[in-house]
mmCIF file of C-alpha atoms in Angstrom:
data_model
loop_
_atom_site.group_PDB
_atom_site.id
_atom_site.type_symbol
_atom_site.label_atom_id
_atom_site.label_comp_id
_atom_site.label_asym_id
_atom_site.label_seq_id
_atom_site.Cartn_x
_atom_site.Cartn_y
_atom_site.Cartn_z
ATOM 1 C CA GLU A 754 -20.946 0.045 5.599
ATOM 2 C CA PRO A 755 -20.931 -3.769 5.745
ATOM 3 C CA GLU A 756 -18.670 -5.511 3.300
ATOM 4 C CA VAL A 757 -17.650 -8.941 2.092
ATOM 5 C CA THR A 758 -14.259 -10.022 3.360
ATOM 6 C CA GLN A 759 -11.959 -12.713 1.993
ATOM 7 C CA THR A 760 -8.883 -14.469 3.351
ATOM 8 C CA PRO A 761 -6.127 -14.907 2.491
ATOM 9 C CA SER A 762 -5.462 -12.105 0.059
ATOM 10 C CA HIS A 763 -2.830 -14.211 -1.692
ATOM 11 C CA GLN A 764 -2.328 -17.981 -1.598
ATOM 12 C CA VAL A 765 0.561 -19.810 -3.197
ATOM 13 C CA THR A 766 0.336 -23.580 -3.473
ATOM 14 C CA GLN A 767 1.950 -26.494 -5.237
ATOM 15 C CA MET A 768 0.116 -28.309 -7.995
ATOM 16 C CA GLY A 769 -1.920 -31.186 -6.576
ATOM 17 C CA GLN A 770 -2.386 -29.608 -3.157
ATOM 18 C CA GLU A 771 -5.744 -28.767 -1.632
ATOM 19 C CA VAL A 772 -6.629 -25.146 -0.930
ATOM 20 C CA ILE A 773 -9.485 -23.560 0.959
ATOM 21 C CA LEU A 774 -10.455 -19.991 0.221
ATOM 22 C CA ARG A 775 -12.510 -18.257 2.867
ATOM 23 C CA CYS A 776 -15.158 -15.596 2.673
ATOM 24 C CA VAL A 777 -17.339 -13.811 5.191
ATOM 25 C CA PRO A 778 -20.442 -12.546 3.371
ATOM 26 C CA ILE A 779 -22.492 -9.577 4.517
ATOM 27 C CA SER A 780 -24.361 -10.734 7.594
ATOM 28 C CA ASN A 781 -28.009 -10.447 6.462
ATOM 29 C CA HIS A 782 -27.374 -11.806 2.974
ATOM 30 C CA LEU A 783 -28.790 -15.168 2.004
ATOM 31 C CA TYR A 784 -27.185 -15.895 -1.378
ATOM 32 C CA PHE A 785 -23.490 -16.514 -1.807
ATOM 33 C CA TYR A 786 -21.360 -16.801 -4.907
ATOM 34 C CA TRP A 787 -17.879 -17.588 -6.103
ATOM 35 C CA TYR A 788 -16.429 -16.137 -9.278
ATOM 36 C CA ARG A 789 -12.950 -16.318 -10.699
ATOM 37 C CA GLN A 790 -10.888 -14.106 -12.972
ATOM 38 C CA ILE A 791 -7.911 -15.595 -14.753
ATOM 39 C CA LEU A 792 -5.309 -12.903 -15.396
ATOM 40 C CA GLY A 793 -6.325 -10.763 -18.348
ATOM 41 C CA GLN A 794 -9.670 -12.482 -18.810
ATOM 42 C CA LYS A 795 -13.254 -11.818 -17.840
ATOM 43 C CA VAL A 796 -14.807 -12.568 -14.498
ATOM 44 C CA GLU A 797 -16.507 -15.981 -14.655
ATOM 45 C CA PHE A 798 -19.246 -17.418 -12.480
ATOM 46 C CA LEU A 799 -18.411 -20.599 -10.600
ATOM 47 C CA VAL A 800 -21.227 -21.364 -8.178
ATOM 48 C CA SER A 801 -24.114 -19.933 -6.211
ATOM 49 C CA PHE A 802 -25.253 -21.186 -2.808
ATOM 50 C CA TYR A 803 -28.479 -20.735 -0.914
ATOM 51 C CA ASN A 804 -30.063 -22.445 2.058
ATOM 52 C CA ASN A 805 -27.025 -24.660 2.547
ATOM 53 C CA GLU A 806 -26.971 -26.077 -0.910
ATOM 54 C CA ILE A 807 -25.686 -25.262 -4.363
ATOM 55 C CA SER A 808 -28.372 -23.506 -6.391
ATOM 56 C CA GLU A 809 -26.430 -23.166 -9.619
ATOM 57 C CA LYS A 810 -22.976 -24.014 -10.927
ATOM 58 C CA SER A 811 -21.062 -23.474 -14.111
ATOM 59 C CA GLU A 812 -19.216 -26.062 -16.155
ATOM 60 C CA ILE A 813 -15.994 -24.789 -14.599
ATOM 61 C CA PHE A 814 -17.190 -25.992 -11.205
ATOM 62 C CA ASP A 815 -16.263 -29.653 -11.595
ATOM 63 C CA ASP A 816 -15.662 -32.366 -8.991
ATOM 64 C CA GLN A 817 -12.427 -30.717 -7.894
ATOM 65 C CA PHE A 818 -14.405 -27.840 -6.415
ATOM 66 C CA SER A 819 -16.697 -27.776 -3.420
ATOM 67 C CA VAL A 820 -18.336 -25.095 -1.312
ATOM 68 C CA GLU A 821 -19.449 -25.080 2.244
ATOM 69 C CA ARG A 822 -20.960 -22.814 4.851
ATOM 70 C CA PRO A 823 -19.366 -24.398 7.925
ATOM 71 C CA ASP A 824 -20.893 -21.965 10.397
ATOM 72 C CA GLY A 825 -23.161 -18.929 10.434
ATOM 73 C CA SER A 826 -20.625 -16.552 9.004
ATOM 74 C CA ASN A 827 -18.059 -18.227 6.751
ATOM 75 C CA PHE A 828 -18.452 -19.431 3.166
ATOM 76 C CA THR A 829 -15.592 -21.480 1.755
ATOM 77 C CA LEU A 830 -14.409 -22.682 -1.635
ATOM 78 C CA LYS A 831 -12.250 -25.810 -1.634
ATOM 79 C CA ILE A 832 -10.167 -26.938 -4.566
ATOM 80 C CA ARG A 833 -9.258 -30.549 -3.931
ATOM 81 C CA SER A 834 -6.219 -30.989 -6.146
ATOM 82 C CA THR A 835 -5.041 -27.755 -7.668
ATOM 83 C CA LYS A 836 -3.892 -27.479 -11.267
ATOM 84 C CA LEU A 837 -1.773 -24.807 -12.891
ATOM 85 C CA GLU A 838 -4.846 -23.501 -14.685
ATOM 86 C CA ASP A 839 -6.583 -22.839 -11.359
ATOM 87 C CA SER A 840 -4.301 -19.835 -10.899
ATOM 88 C CA ALA A 841 -6.660 -16.890 -10.809
ATOM 89 C CA MET A 842 -8.257 -14.260 -8.633
ATOM 90 C CA TYR A 843 -11.223 -15.744 -6.810
ATOM 91 C CA PHE A 844 -14.025 -13.415 -5.780
ATOM 92 C CA CYS A 845 -16.730 -14.117 -3.257
ATOM 93 C CA ALA A 846 -19.997 -12.208 -3.468
ATOM 94 C CA SER A 847 -23.247 -12.113 -1.549
ATOM 95 C CA SER A 848 -26.744 -10.730 -2.031
ATOM 96 C CA THR A 849 -30.002 -10.505 -0.120
ATOM 97 C CA GLY A 850 -32.044 -12.130 -2.865
ATOM 98 C CA ILE A 851 -31.425 -14.080 -6.043
ATOM 99 C CA ALA A 852 -32.028 -11.060 -8.261
ATOM 100 C CA ASP A 853 -30.529 -8.437 -5.976
ATOM 101 C CA THR A 854 -27.234 -6.606 -6.188
ATOM 102 C CA GLN A 855 -24.211 -8.761 -5.537
ATOM 103 C CA TYR A 856 -21.520 -7.255 -3.368
ATOM 104 C CA PHE A 857 -18.027 -8.521 -4.022
ATOM 105 C CA GLY A 858 -15.124 -9.114 -1.728
ATOM 106 C CA PRO A 859 -11.570 -7.951 -2.528
ATOM 107 C CA GLY A 860 -10.586 -11.361 -3.870
ATOM 108 C CA THR A 861 -7.984 -14.029 -3.161
ATOM 109 C CA ARG A 862 -5.191 -14.351 -5.652
ATOM 110 C CA LEU A 863 -4.371 -18.051 -6.017
ATOM 111 C CA THR A 864 -1.052 -18.980 -7.574
ATOM 112 C CA VAL A 865 -0.458 -22.646 -8.367
ATOM 113 C CA LEU A 866 3.174 -23.585 -9.001
ATOM 114 C CA ALA B 140 -26.918 -17.795 -24.912
ATOM 115 C CA GLN B 141 -26.626 -14.684 -22.830
ATOM 116 C CA SER B 142 -23.561 -12.560 -23.399
ATOM 117 C CA VAL B 143 -22.100 -9.152 -22.719
ATOM 118 C CA THR B 144 -19.861 -7.303 -25.137
ATOM 119 C CA GLN B 145 -17.600 -4.446 -24.260
ATOM 120 C CA PRO B 146 -16.104 -3.515 -27.620
ATOM 121 C CA ASP B 147 -13.355 -1.259 -26.294
ATOM 122 C CA ILE B 148 -10.495 -3.068 -24.576
ATOM 123 C CA HIS B 149 -8.579 0.080 -23.663
ATOM 124 C CA ILE B 150 -9.568 3.735 -23.720
ATOM 125 C CA THR B 151 -7.417 6.742 -22.910
ATOM 126 C CA VAL B 152 -8.980 10.109 -22.125
ATOM 127 C CA SER B 153 -7.608 13.377 -20.848
ATOM 128 C CA GLU B 154 -8.456 14.492 -17.346
ATOM 129 C CA GLY B 155 -11.545 16.685 -17.486
ATOM 130 C CA ALA B 156 -12.786 15.170 -20.719
ATOM 131 C CA SER B 157 -16.051 13.300 -21.000
ATOM 132 C CA LEU B 158 -16.198 9.529 -21.061
ATOM 133 C CA GLU B 159 -18.474 6.911 -22.549
ATOM 134 C CA LEU B 160 -17.850 3.195 -22.146
ATOM 135 C CA ARG B 161 -19.910 0.933 -24.328
ATOM 136 C CA CYS B 162 -21.745 -2.212 -23.297
ATOM 137 C CA ASN B 163 -24.046 -4.389 -25.373
ATOM 138 C CA TYR B 164 -25.843 -7.420 -24.087
ATOM 139 C CA SER B 165 -27.672 -10.377 -25.506
ATOM 140 C CA TYR B 166 -30.552 -11.612 -23.414
ATOM 141 C CA GLY B 167 -34.087 -12.671 -24.225
ATOM 142 C CA ALA B 168 -35.928 -10.934 -21.409
ATOM 143 C CA THR B 169 -35.406 -7.644 -19.618
ATOM 144 C CA PRO B 170 -32.051 -8.006 -17.943
ATOM 145 C CA TYR B 171 -30.689 -6.655 -14.741
ATOM 146 C CA LEU B 172 -27.672 -4.551 -15.701
ATOM 147 C CA PHE B 173 -24.669 -3.524 -13.689
ATOM 148 C CA TRP B 174 -21.447 -1.619 -13.999
ATOM 149 C CA TYR B 175 -18.588 -2.557 -11.690
ATOM 150 C CA VAL B 176 -15.182 -0.912 -11.374
ATOM 151 C CA GLN B 177 -11.964 -2.670 -10.429
ATOM 152 C CA SER B 178 -8.936 -0.639 -9.416
ATOM 153 C CA PRO B 179 -5.531 -2.350 -9.619
ATOM 154 C CA GLY B 180 -5.234 -5.042 -6.967
ATOM 155 C CA GLN B 181 -8.744 -4.364 -5.708
ATOM 156 C CA GLY B 182 -12.072 -6.156 -5.833
ATOM 157 C CA LEU B 183 -15.149 -5.224 -7.798
ATOM 158 C CA GLN B 184 -17.035 -2.159 -6.661
ATOM 159 C CA LEU B 185 -20.594 -1.556 -7.833
ATOM 160 C CA LEU B 186 -20.948 1.742 -9.689
ATOM 161 C CA LEU B 187 -24.612 1.526 -10.604
ATOM 162 C CA LYS B 188 -27.391 -0.836 -11.571
ATOM 163 C CA TYR B 189 -30.559 -0.972 -13.611
ATOM 164 C CA PHE B 190 -33.437 -3.207 -12.619
ATOM 165 C CA SER B 191 -36.481 -1.378 -13.988
ATOM 166 C CA GLY B 192 -38.068 2.056 -14.269
ATOM 167 C CA ASP B 193 -36.161 5.143 -15.340
ATOM 168 C CA THR B 194 -33.716 4.112 -18.037
ATOM 169 C CA LEU B 195 -31.129 6.703 -16.979
ATOM 170 C CA VAL B 196 -29.536 5.612 -13.731
ATOM 171 C CA GLN B 197 -27.185 7.549 -11.547
ATOM 172 C CA GLY B 198 -24.335 5.898 -9.716
ATOM 173 C CA ILE B 199 -21.476 6.727 -7.437
ATOM 174 C CA LYS B 200 -18.493 8.904 -8.314
ATOM 175 C CA GLY B 201 -20.515 10.951 -10.811
ATOM 176 C CA PHE B 202 -21.182 8.078 -13.216
ATOM 177 C CA GLU B 203 -24.446 7.465 -15.029
ATOM 178 C CA ALA B 204 -25.663 4.876 -17.499
ATOM 179 C CA GLU B 205 -28.551 4.660 -19.898
ATOM 180 C CA PHE B 206 -30.469 1.510 -20.726
ATOM 181 C CA LYS B 207 -31.581 1.428 -24.358
ATOM 182 C CA ARG B 208 -33.683 -1.620 -25.043
ATOM 183 C CA SER B 209 -33.839 -1.015 -28.792
ATOM 184 C CA GLN B 210 -30.040 -1.085 -28.999
ATOM 185 C CA SER B 211 -29.480 -3.702 -26.265
ATOM 186 C CA SER B 212 -27.043 -1.274 -24.735
ATOM 187 C CA PHE B 213 -26.163 0.026 -21.306
ATOM 188 C CA ASN B 214 -23.416 2.573 -21.836
ATOM 189 C CA LEU B 215 -21.600 4.191 -18.947
ATOM 190 C CA ARG B 216 -20.903 7.917 -18.999
ATOM 191 C CA LYS B 217 -19.169 10.556 -16.978
ATOM 192 C CA PRO B 218 -19.088 14.235 -17.967
ATOM 193 C CA SER B 219 -15.633 15.008 -16.579
ATOM 194 C CA VAL B 220 -13.072 12.314 -15.843
ATOM 195 C CA HIS B 221 -10.715 12.517 -12.867
ATOM 196 C CA TRP B 222 -7.294 10.870 -12.685
ATOM 197 C CA SER B 223 -8.623 8.598 -9.927
ATOM 198 C CA ASP B 224 -11.113 7.103 -12.399
ATOM 199 C CA ALA B 225 -8.300 5.145 -14.037
ATOM 200 C CA ALA B 226 -9.340 1.525 -13.537
ATOM 201 C CA GLU B 227 -10.987 -1.378 -15.321
ATOM 202 C CA TYR B 228 -14.721 -1.219 -15.865
ATOM 203 C CA PHE B 229 -16.941 -4.250 -16.206
ATOM 204 C CA CYS B 230 -20.465 -4.409 -17.492
ATOM 205 C CA ALA B 231 -22.547 -7.333 -16.254
ATOM 206 C CA VAL B 232 -25.943 -8.850 -16.870
ATOM 207 C CA GLY B 233 -27.971 -10.581 -14.195
ATOM 208 C CA ARG B 234 -30.648 -12.950 -15.335
ATOM 209 C CA GLY B 235 -32.794 -12.887 -12.208
ATOM 210 C CA GLY B 236 -35.500 -15.390 -11.596
ATOM 211 C CA SER B 237 -33.961 -18.576 -10.278
ATOM 212 C CA GLN B 238 -30.626 -17.882 -11.897
ATOM 213 C CA GLY B 239 -28.615 -15.368 -9.971
ATOM 214 C CA ASN B 240 -25.231 -15.575 -11.586
ATOM 215 C CA LEU B 241 -23.823 -12.533 -13.334
ATOM 216 C CA ILE B 242 -22.409 -12.631 -16.821
ATOM 217 C CA PHE B 243 -19.541 -10.216 -17.248
ATOM 218 C CA GLY B 244 -18.051 -8.500 -20.247
ATOM 219 C CA LYS B 245 -14.311 -8.634 -20.806
ATOM 220 C CA GLY B 246 -13.849 -5.196 -19.343
ATOM 221 C CA THR B 247 -12.590 -1.853 -20.579
ATOM 222 C CA LYS B 248 -9.393 -0.481 -19.148
ATOM 223 C CA LEU B 249 -9.516 3.277 -18.695
ATOM 224 C CA SER B 250 -6.331 5.332 -18.664
ATOM 225 C CA VAL B 251 -6.441 9.038 -17.813
ATOM 226 C CA LYS B 252 -3.892 11.476 -19.218
ATOM 227 C CA PRO B 253 -2.962 14.513 -17.129
#
């Protein structure tokens, strides 16, 4: 069964550094998403992406964040200058349509020191 | 604003006992409803979903959920819990239309006693 994959599984970085989290969505899916889960808290929506542009973003997704689909398979989340409060599990998801089931990857645990 | 409430933070049941996890949502239109499960260190796995039609939906691993519009609820049930069901369970609402993001509840952690 096809699945969403994410790399790395765990990323440790220093405050102020840039990080790129990578995701490979399911191949025939058209909508891509990033969510995050701060330890002990709920999963929160960050951004959705369709047709090579952001279709929706939350207030969390400020100018420090960007997303890109650099080729036909990868979907990346970049955090330009990490802060301590960016430490979280970041989940990528994809779906065939805007209202269809979202399938989640295993997540990348980001630790900012 | 749309929201999802899971009133139980932590539930402990004995293996073989029945289970019901509660979920209430706040949304103006008919929502798309989901239950996801997250095992320790793992991602989110879809258990079941409700889009329309029959209000009792069957999912994987023997789980089912019932959509009750009058109560704005989508409770998850399982008749006999297995030790491997110990995990965190998240209820989520999808708004559909042009807004695809999911709104999650805070989750219910399930512990299973032998």
